[in-house]
PDB file of C-alpha atoms in Angstrom:
ATOM      1  CA  GLN A   1    -133.159-151.979-119.600  1.00 67.00           C
ATOM      2  CA  LYS A   2    -136.450-151.128-118.696  1.00 77.00           C
ATOM      3  CA  GLU A   3    -138.760-154.359-117.897  1.00 91.00           C
ATOM      4  CA  VAL A   4    -141.559-152.912-120.051  1.00 95.00           C
ATOM      5  CA  GLU A   5    -141.262-150.178-122.544  1.00 95.00           C
ATOM      6  CA  GLN A   6    -143.844-147.856-124.160  1.00 96.00           C
ATOM      7  CA  ASP A   7    -143.559-144.616-126.179  1.00 91.00           C
ATOM      8  CA  PRO A   8    -145.251-141.991-123.815  1.00 90.00           C
ATOM      9  CA  GLY A   9    -146.772-140.031-126.998  1.00 89.00           C
ATOM     10  CA  PRO A  10    -148.806-137.963-127.313  1.00 93.00           C
ATOM     11  CA  LEU A  11    -150.166-139.779-130.182  1.00 95.00           C
ATOM     12  CA  SER A  12    -152.604-137.227-132.072  1.00 96.00           C
ATOM     13  CA  VAL A  13    -154.824-138.709-134.857  1.00 96.00           C
ATOM     14  CA  PRO A  14    -157.912-137.548-137.019  1.00 97.00           C
ATOM     15  CA  GLU A  15    -161.192-139.197-136.029  1.00 97.00           C
ATOM     16  CA  GLY A  16    -161.591-142.486-138.085  1.00 97.00           C
ATOM     17  CA  ALA A  17    -157.928-143.307-138.301  1.00 97.00           C
ATOM     18  CA  ILE A  18    -156.476-146.518-137.077  1.00 97.00           C
ATOM     19  CA  VAL A  19    -154.651-145.895-133.726  1.00 97.00           C
ATOM     20  CA  SER A  20    -151.508-148.179-133.362  1.00 97.00           C
ATOM     21  CA  LEU A  21    -149.868-148.702-129.841  1.00 97.00           C
ATOM     22  CA  ASN A  22    -147.135-150.870-128.771  1.00 97.00           C
ATOM     23  CA  CYS A  23    -145.109-152.233-126.089  1.00 97.00           C
ATOM     24  CA  THR A  24    -141.761-153.965-125.920  1.00 97.00           C
ATOM     25  CA  TYR A  25    -140.624-155.907-122.900  1.00 96.00           C
ATOM     26  CA  SER A  26    -137.357-157.830-121.636  1.00 95.00           C
ATOM     27  CA  ASN A  27    -138.721-160.622-119.521  1.00 91.00           C
ATOM     28  CA  SER A  28    -139.602-163.592-121.346  1.00 90.00           C
ATOM     29  CA  ALA A  29    -141.523-165.208-118.171  1.00 89.00           C
ATOM     30  CA  PHE A  30    -144.422-162.812-119.295  1.00 91.00           C
ATOM     31  CA  GLN A  31    -147.205-164.947-120.380  1.00 89.00           C
ATOM     32  CA  TYR A  32    -150.104-162.803-120.124  1.00 90.00           C
ATOM     33  CA  PHE A  33    -150.753-159.497-121.795  1.00 93.00           C
ATOM     34  CA  MET A  34    -153.336-156.920-121.477  1.00 94.00           C
ATOM     35  CA  TRP A  35    -154.296-153.507-122.370  1.00 97.00           C
ATOM     36  CA  TYR A  36    -155.870-150.955-120.139  1.00 97.00           C
ATOM     37  CA  ARG A  37    -157.579-147.612-121.094  1.00 97.00           C
ATOM     38  CA  GLN A  38    -157.068-144.643-118.379  1.00 95.00           C
ATOM     39  CA  TYR A  39    -158.874-141.600-118.437  1.00 94.00           C
ATOM     40  CA  SER A  40    -157.732-138.524-116.434  1.00 89.00           C
ATOM     41  CA  ARG A  41    -158.105-139.097-112.655  1.00 86.00           C
ATOM     42  CA  LYS A  42    -159.647-142.608-113.350  1.00 90.00           C
ATOM     43  CA  GLY A  43    -158.636-145.897-112.777  1.00 93.00           C
ATOM     44  CA  PRO A  44    -157.280-148.535-115.370  1.00 95.00           C
ATOM     45  CA  GLU A  45    -160.115-150.074-117.292  1.00 95.00           C
ATOM     46  CA  LEU A  46    -159.687-153.311-118.555  1.00 94.00           C
ATOM     47  CA  LEU A  47    -159.726-153.313-122.747  1.00 95.00           C
ATOM     48  CA  MET A  48    -158.004-156.340-123.990  1.00 94.00           C
ATOM     49  CA  TYR A  49    -156.688-159.654-122.237  1.00 91.00           C
ATOM     50  CA  THR A  50    -154.362-162.314-124.151  1.00 90.00           C
ATOM     51  CA  TYR A  51    -152.399-165.268-123.535  1.00 84.00           C
ATOM     52  CA  SER A  52    -149.085-165.927-125.208  1.00 77.00           C
ATOM     53  CA  SER A  53    -148.604-165.430-128.713  1.00 82.00           C
ATOM     54  CA  GLY A  54    -151.518-164.455-131.257  1.00 86.00           C
ATOM     55  CA  ASN A  55    -154.198-162.062-132.188  1.00 91.00           C
ATOM     56  CA  LYS A  56    -157.424-161.388-130.473  1.00 93.00           C
ATOM     57  CA  GLU A  57    -160.241-158.989-131.710  1.00 95.00           C
ATOM     58  CA  ASP A  58    -162.959-157.251-129.781  1.00 94.00           C
ATOM     59  CA  GLY A  59    -165.102-154.887-131.779  1.00 96.00           C
ATOM     60  CA  ARG A  60    -162.708-151.996-132.650  1.00 97.00           C
ATOM     61  CA  PHE A  61    -159.905-153.415-130.924  1.00 97.00           C
ATOM     62  CA  THR A  62    -157.118-155.759-132.193  1.00 97.00           C
ATOM     63  CA  ALA A  63    -154.555-157.114-129.540  1.00 97.00           C
ATOM     64  CA  GLN A  64    -151.166-158.684-131.038  1.00 96.00           C
ATOM     65  CA  VAL A  65    -148.686-160.497-129.191  1.00 95.00           C
ATOM     66  CA  ASP A  66    -145.318-161.671-130.782  1.00 94.00           C
ATOM     67  CA  LYS A  67    -143.341-163.215-127.874  1.00 92.00           C
ATOM     68  CA  SER A  68    -140.542-164.268-130.149  1.00 92.00           C
ATOM     69  CA  SER A  69    -139.970-160.663-130.298  1.00 93.00           C
ATOM     70  CA  LYS A  70    -141.162-159.694-126.979  1.00 94.00           C
ATOM     71  CA  TYR A  71    -143.556-156.927-128.478  1.00 95.00           C
ATOM     72  CA  ILE A  72    -147.133-156.607-128.122  1.00 97.00           C
ATOM     73  CA  SER A  73    -149.439-154.326-130.120  1.00 97.00           C
ATOM     74  CA  LEU A  74    -152.952-152.703-129.907  1.00 97.00           C
ATOM     75  CA  PHE A  75    -154.795-151.302-132.735  1.00 97.00           C
ATOM     76  CA  ILE A  76    -158.123-149.097-132.663  1.00 97.00           C
ATOM     77  CA  ARG A  77    -160.110-148.916-135.737  1.00 97.00           C
ATOM     78  CA  ASP A  78    -162.548-146.076-136.435  1.00 97.00           C
ATOM     79  CA  SER A  79    -160.936-143.973-133.604  1.00 97.00           C
ATOM     80  CA  GLN A  80    -163.476-141.668-131.949  1.00 97.00           C
ATOM     81  CA  PRO A  81    -162.709-138.594-129.761  1.00 97.00           C
ATOM     82  CA  SER A  82    -163.878-140.721-126.522  1.00 96.00           C
ATOM     83  CA  ASP A  83    -161.009-142.913-127.564  1.00 97.00           C
ATOM     84  CA  SER A  84    -158.759-140.212-126.333  1.00 97.00           C
ATOM     85  CA  ALA A  85    -157.028-141.349-123.147  1.00 97.00           C
ATOM     86  CA  THR A  86    -153.990-142.879-121.894  1.00 97.00           C
ATOM     87  CA  TYR A  87    -153.303-146.760-122.719  1.00 98.00           C
ATOM     88  CA  LEU A  88    -151.401-148.878-120.672  1.00 97.00           C
ATOM     89  CA  CYS A  89    -149.803-151.979-121.463  1.00 97.00           C
ATOM     90  CA  ALA A  90    -149.469-154.501-118.532  1.00 95.00           C
ATOM     91  CA  MET A  91    -147.938-158.036-118.259  1.00 93.00           C
ATOM     92  CA  SER A  92    -147.579-160.933-115.816  1.00 90.00           C
ATOM     93  CA  ASN A  93    -146.040-164.157-115.624  1.00 86.00           C
ATOM     94  CA  LYS A  94    -147.933-167.271-114.812  1.00 76.00           C
ATOM     95  CA  ALA A  95    -147.826-167.389-111.122  1.00 70.00           C
ATOM     96  CA  ALA A  96    -151.421-167.403-109.652  1.00 55.00           C
ATOM     97  CA  GLY A  97    -151.043-164.197-107.692  1.00 66.00           C
ATOM     98  CA  ASN A  98    -149.340-162.932-110.826  1.00 81.00           C
ATOM     99  CA  LYS A  99    -148.483-159.106-110.275  1.00 91.00           C
ATOM    100  CA  LEU A 100    -148.856-156.801-113.204  1.00 94.00           C
ATOM    101  CA  THR A 101    -145.932-154.859-114.737  1.00 95.00           C
ATOM    102  CA  PHE A 102    -147.027-151.938-116.392  1.00 96.00           C
ATOM    103  CA  GLY A 103    -145.658-149.939-119.196  1.00 96.00           C
ATOM    104  CA  GLY A 104    -145.408-146.089-118.720  1.00 95.00           C
ATOM    105  CA  GLY A 105    -148.538-145.621-120.964  1.00 96.00           C
ATOM    106  CA  THR A 106    -149.172-143.739-124.299  1.00 97.00           C
ATOM    107  CA  ARG A 107    -151.577-140.600-124.355  1.00 96.00           C
ATOM    108  CA  VAL A 108    -153.859-140.764-127.363  1.00 97.00           C
ATOM    109  CA  LEU A 109    -155.573-137.497-128.581  1.00 97.00           C
ATOM    110  CA  VAL A 110    -158.334-138.282-131.548  1.00 97.00           C
ATOM    111  CA  LYS A 111    -159.303-134.993-132.811  1.00 96.00           C
ATOM    112  CA  PRO A 112    -162.768-134.470-134.481  1.00 94.00           C
TER     113      PRO A 112
ATOM    114  CA  GLU B   1    -171.408-154.596-114.163  1.00 72.00           C
ATOM    115  CA  PRO B   2    -169.734-155.040-110.683  1.00 73.00           C
ATOM    116  CA  GLU B   3    -166.827-152.666-109.862  1.00 91.00           C
ATOM    117  CA  VAL B   4    -164.104-152.027-107.495  1.00 95.00           C
ATOM    118  CA  THR B   5    -164.799-149.190-105.309  1.00 96.00           C
ATOM    119  CA  GLN B   6    -162.373-147.052-103.358  1.00 97.00           C
ATOM    120  CA  THR B   7    -162.636-144.379-100.717  1.00 95.00           C
ATOM    121  CA  PRO B   8    -161.811-141.738-100.269  1.00 96.00           C
ATOM    122  CA  SER B   9    -161.149-140.352-103.587  1.00 95.00           C
ATOM    123  CA  HIS B  10    -158.902-137.622-101.981  1.00 96.00           C
ATOM    124  CA  GLN B  11    -157.182-137.854 -98.866  1.00 97.00           C
ATOM    125  CA  VAL B  12    -155.035-134.824 -97.454  1.00 97.00           C
ATOM    126  CA  THR B  13    -152.608-135.865 -94.619  1.00 96.00           C
ATOM    127  CA  GLN B  14    -149.965-134.400 -92.852  1.00 96.00           C
ATOM    128  CA  MET B  15    -146.597-135.823 -92.935  1.00 97.00           C
ATOM    129  CA  GLY B  16    -146.061-138.350 -90.218  1.00 96.00           C
ATOM    130  CA  GLN B  17    -149.633-139.154 -89.796  1.00 97.00           C
ATOM    131  CA  GLU B  18    -151.077-142.596 -90.300  1.00 97.00           C
ATOM    132  CA  VAL B  19    -153.780-142.935 -93.301  1.00 97.00           C
ATOM    133  CA  ILE B  20    -155.873-145.974 -94.282  1.00 97.00           C
ATOM    134  CA  LEU B  21    -157.123-146.462 -97.797  1.00 97.00           C
ATOM    135  CA  ARG B  22    -160.155-148.490 -98.261  1.00 97.00           C
ATOM    136  CA  CYS B  23    -161.222-150.688-101.068  1.00 97.00           C
ATOM    137  CA  VAL B  24    -164.414-152.755-101.623  1.00 96.00           C
ATOM    138  CA  PRO B  25    -163.246-155.603-104.280  1.00 95.00           C
ATOM    139  CA  ILE B  26    -165.765-157.273-106.536  1.00 93.00           C
ATOM    140  CA  SER B  27    -167.691-159.503-104.327  1.00 89.00           C
ATOM    141  CA  ASN B  28    -166.638-163.238-105.711  1.00 87.00           C
ATOM    142  CA  HIS B  29    -163.015-162.252-106.204  1.00 90.00           C
ATOM    143  CA  LEU B  30    -160.430-164.061-104.472  1.00 89.00           C
ATOM    144  CA  TYR B  31    -157.127-162.164-104.972  1.00 91.00           C
ATOM    145  CA  PHE B  32    -156.626-158.428-103.973  1.00 94.00           C
ATOM    146  CA  TYR B  33    -153.898-156.073-104.880  1.00 96.00           C
ATOM    147  CA  TRP B  34    -152.430-152.579-104.244  1.00 98.00           C
ATOM    148  CA  TYR B  35    -150.942-150.341-106.882  1.00 98.00           C
ATOM    149  CA  ARG B  36    -149.548-146.939-106.577  1.00 97.00           C
ATOM    150  CA  GLN B  37    -149.057-144.203-109.457  1.00 95.00           C
ATOM    151  CA  ILE B  38    -146.691-141.394-108.604  1.00 95.00           C
ATOM    152  CA  LEU B  39    -147.726-138.509-110.971  1.00 91.00           C
ATOM    153  CA  GLY B  40    -146.229-138.848-114.223  1.00 88.00           C
ATOM    154  CA  GLN B  41    -144.739-142.169-113.506  1.00 92.00           C
ATOM    155  CA  LYS B  42    -145.821-146.067-114.103  1.00 94.00           C
ATOM    156  CA  VAL B  43    -148.603-147.691-112.229  1.00 95.00           C
ATOM    157  CA  GLU B  44    -146.331-149.791-109.701  1.00 96.00           C
ATOM    158  CA  PHE B  45    -147.114-152.756-107.727  1.00 96.00           C
ATOM    159  CA  LEU B  46    -147.102-152.739-104.043  1.00 97.00           C
ATOM    160  CA  VAL B  47    -148.747-155.713-102.427  1.00 96.00           C
ATOM    161  CA  SER B  48    -151.012-158.867-103.419  1.00 93.00           C
ATOM    162  CA  PHE B  49    -153.408-160.613-100.988  1.00 93.00           C
ATOM    163  CA  TYR B  50    -154.854-164.015-100.948  1.00 90.00           C
ATOM    164  CA  ASN B  51    -156.396-166.346 -98.365  1.00 88.00           C
ATOM    165  CA  ASN B  52    -155.906-163.769 -95.585  1.00 90.00           C
ATOM    166  CA  GLU B  53    -152.230-163.302 -96.125  1.00 92.00           C
ATOM    167  CA  ILE B  54    -149.692-161.269 -98.278  1.00 94.00           C
ATOM    168  CA  SER B  55    -148.702-163.504-101.143  1.00 91.00           C
ATOM    169  CA  GLU B  56    -146.214-161.058-102.657  1.00 92.00           C
ATOM    170  CA  LYS B  57    -144.998-157.719-101.989  1.00 94.00           C
ATOM    171  CA  SER B  58    -142.499-155.308-103.626  1.00 94.00           C
ATOM    172  CA  GLU B  59    -139.557-153.443-102.230  1.00 94.00           C
ATOM    173  CA  ILE B  60    -141.871-150.351-101.872  1.00 94.00           C
ATOM    174  CA  PHE B  61    -143.915-152.137 -99.537  1.00 95.00           C
ATOM    175  CA  ASP B  62    -141.969-151.720 -96.183  1.00 93.00           C
ATOM    176  CA  ASP B  63    -142.686-151.895 -92.528  1.00 94.00           C
ATOM    177  CA  GLN B  64    -144.594-148.529 -93.077  1.00 96.00           C
ATOM    178  CA  PHE B  65    -147.444-150.214 -94.887  1.00 97.00           C
ATOM    179  CA  SER B  66    -149.704-152.794 -93.956  1.00 97.00           C
ATOM    180  CA  VAL B  67    -152.923-154.514 -95.635  1.00 96.00           C
ATOM    181  CA  GLU B  68    -155.854-156.183 -93.936  1.00 94.00           C
ATOM    182  CA  ARG B  69    -159.110-157.682 -95.057  1.00 92.00           C
ATOM    183  CA  PRO B  70    -161.209-156.863 -91.757  1.00 86.00           C
ATOM    184  CA  ASP B  71    -164.388-158.367 -92.878  1.00 86.00           C
ATOM    185  CA  GLY B  72    -165.615-160.305 -95.959  1.00 78.00           C
ATOM    186  CA  SER B  73    -166.011-157.169 -97.949  1.00 87.00           C
ATOM    187  CA  ASN B  74    -163.108-154.446 -97.391  1.00 93.00           C
ATOM    188  CA  PHE B  75    -159.564-154.494 -97.959  1.00 96.00           C
ATOM    189  CA  THR B  76    -157.490-151.830 -96.458  1.00 97.00           C
ATOM    190  CA  LEU B  77    -154.081-150.388 -97.252  1.00 97.00           C
ATOM    191  CA  LYS B  78    -152.553-148.682 -94.163  1.00 97.00           C
ATOM    192  CA  ILE B  79    -149.648-146.284 -94.042  1.00 97.00           C
ATOM    193  CA  ARG B  80    -148.203-146.005 -90.511  1.00 95.00           C
ATOM    194  CA  SER B  81    -146.258-142.896 -90.977  1.00 94.00           C
ATOM    195  CA  THR B  82    -146.716-140.889 -93.943  1.00 96.00           C
ATOM    196  CA  LYS B  83    -143.567-139.153 -96.064  1.00 95.00           C
ATOM    197  CA  LEU B  84    -143.812-136.754 -98.769  1.00 96.00           C
ATOM    198  CA  GLU B  85    -143.026-139.224-101.347  1.00 95.00           C
ATOM    199  CA  ASP B  86    -145.884-141.340-100.162  1.00 97.00           C
ATOM    200  CA  SER B  87    -147.800-138.694-102.187  1.00 97.00           C
ATOM    201  CA  ALA B  88    -149.545-140.574-105.273  1.00 97.00           C
ATOM    202  CA  MET B  89    -152.613-142.219-106.759  1.00 97.00           C
ATOM    203  CA  TYR B  90    -153.224-145.693-104.940  1.00 98.00           C
ATOM    204  CA  PHE B  91    -155.182-148.121-106.714  1.00 98.00           C
ATOM    205  CA  CYS B  92    -156.839-151.201-105.425  1.00 97.00           C
ATOM    206  CA  ALA B  93    -157.563-154.231-107.848  1.00 96.00           C
ATOM    207  CA  SER B  94    -159.153-157.561-107.695  1.00 94.00           C
ATOM    208  CA  LYS B  95    -158.847-160.785-109.605  1.00 90.00           C
ATOM    209  CA  PHE B  96    -161.593-163.708-109.303  1.00 87.00           C
ATOM    210  CA  GLY B  97    -159.871-167.106-109.865  1.00 73.00           C
ATOM    211  CA  GLN B  98    -157.110-168.853-108.313  1.00 61.00           C
ATOM    212  CA  THR B  99    -155.695-169.928-111.670  1.00 62.00           C
ATOM    213  CA  SER B 100    -153.313-167.130-113.230  1.00 57.00           C
ATOM    214  CA  ASN B 101    -155.724-166.595-116.550  1.00 68.00           C
ATOM    215  CA  GLN B 102    -157.914-164.115-115.062  1.00 79.00           C
ATOM    216  CA  PRO B 103    -157.578-160.279-115.516  1.00 87.00           C
ATOM    217  CA  GLN B 104    -157.166-157.771-112.677  1.00 91.00           C
ATOM    218  CA  HIS B 105    -160.071-155.078-112.316  1.00 94.00           C
ATOM    219  CA  PHE B 106    -158.835-151.837-111.064  1.00 96.00           C
ATOM    220  CA  GLY B 107    -160.978-149.074-108.783  1.00 96.00           C
ATOM    221  CA  ASP B 108    -160.602-145.305-109.595  1.00 96.00           C
ATOM    222  CA  GLY B 109    -158.066-144.730-106.919  1.00 96.00           C
ATOM    223  CA  THR B 110    -157.615-142.562-104.012  1.00 97.00           C
ATOM    224  CA  ARG B 111    -155.231-139.543-104.528  1.00 97.00           C
ATOM    225  CA  LEU B 112    -153.200-139.116-101.514  1.00 97.00           C
ATOM    226  CA  SER B 113    -151.510-136.031-100.893  1.00 97.00           C
ATOM    227  CA  ILE B 114    -148.858-135.697 -98.008  1.00 97.00           C
ATOM    228  CA  LEU B 115    -148.240-132.130 -96.867  1.00 95.00           C
TER     229      LEU B 115
END
């Protein structure tokens, strides 16, 4: 079983729709959960950062973590064509150096 | 907003040659990382660096790889004798705090092409 799994997509939605992304993981030691956005030929750009279970909202973005199910989600409301990118989930354990373990990324296309 | 900068953006090197990838992390950050992403694959951890020494490395980071912080601002990744399979995007990242609850910020990467 892969440590972090993410549907590669592509996920195509009309402008204004809600984009729903998720990752599952197998390592129960993961405590910190991140979502990064990656445009073509660019580095991962941090969108959301959450600790343990619960919800976090920032503007159009909502991140959810369900540690009991080992499942994390990212929702993008009122999607825009500029949201078209690859979305990477990443997670780490509690060690101070905490390397990130990434999912494979979901490609999202928001059509005008 | 402060950012991680990487140079060069693209490096083409003959197989067997040495290559050095350079990074300038965010200035007050204390932890530094290298990751790589082979085309079409996941971003993979290579090495983390703190207090002038390697704190963790993956099995990818073998004796051909080394890291250095030669001064107060640069962080470098050296590959001694490049192989075709080293062709990938290499990302540098940095993190502020000694505690684990700080996110990592990434540069835009160096695309390494081995011929």
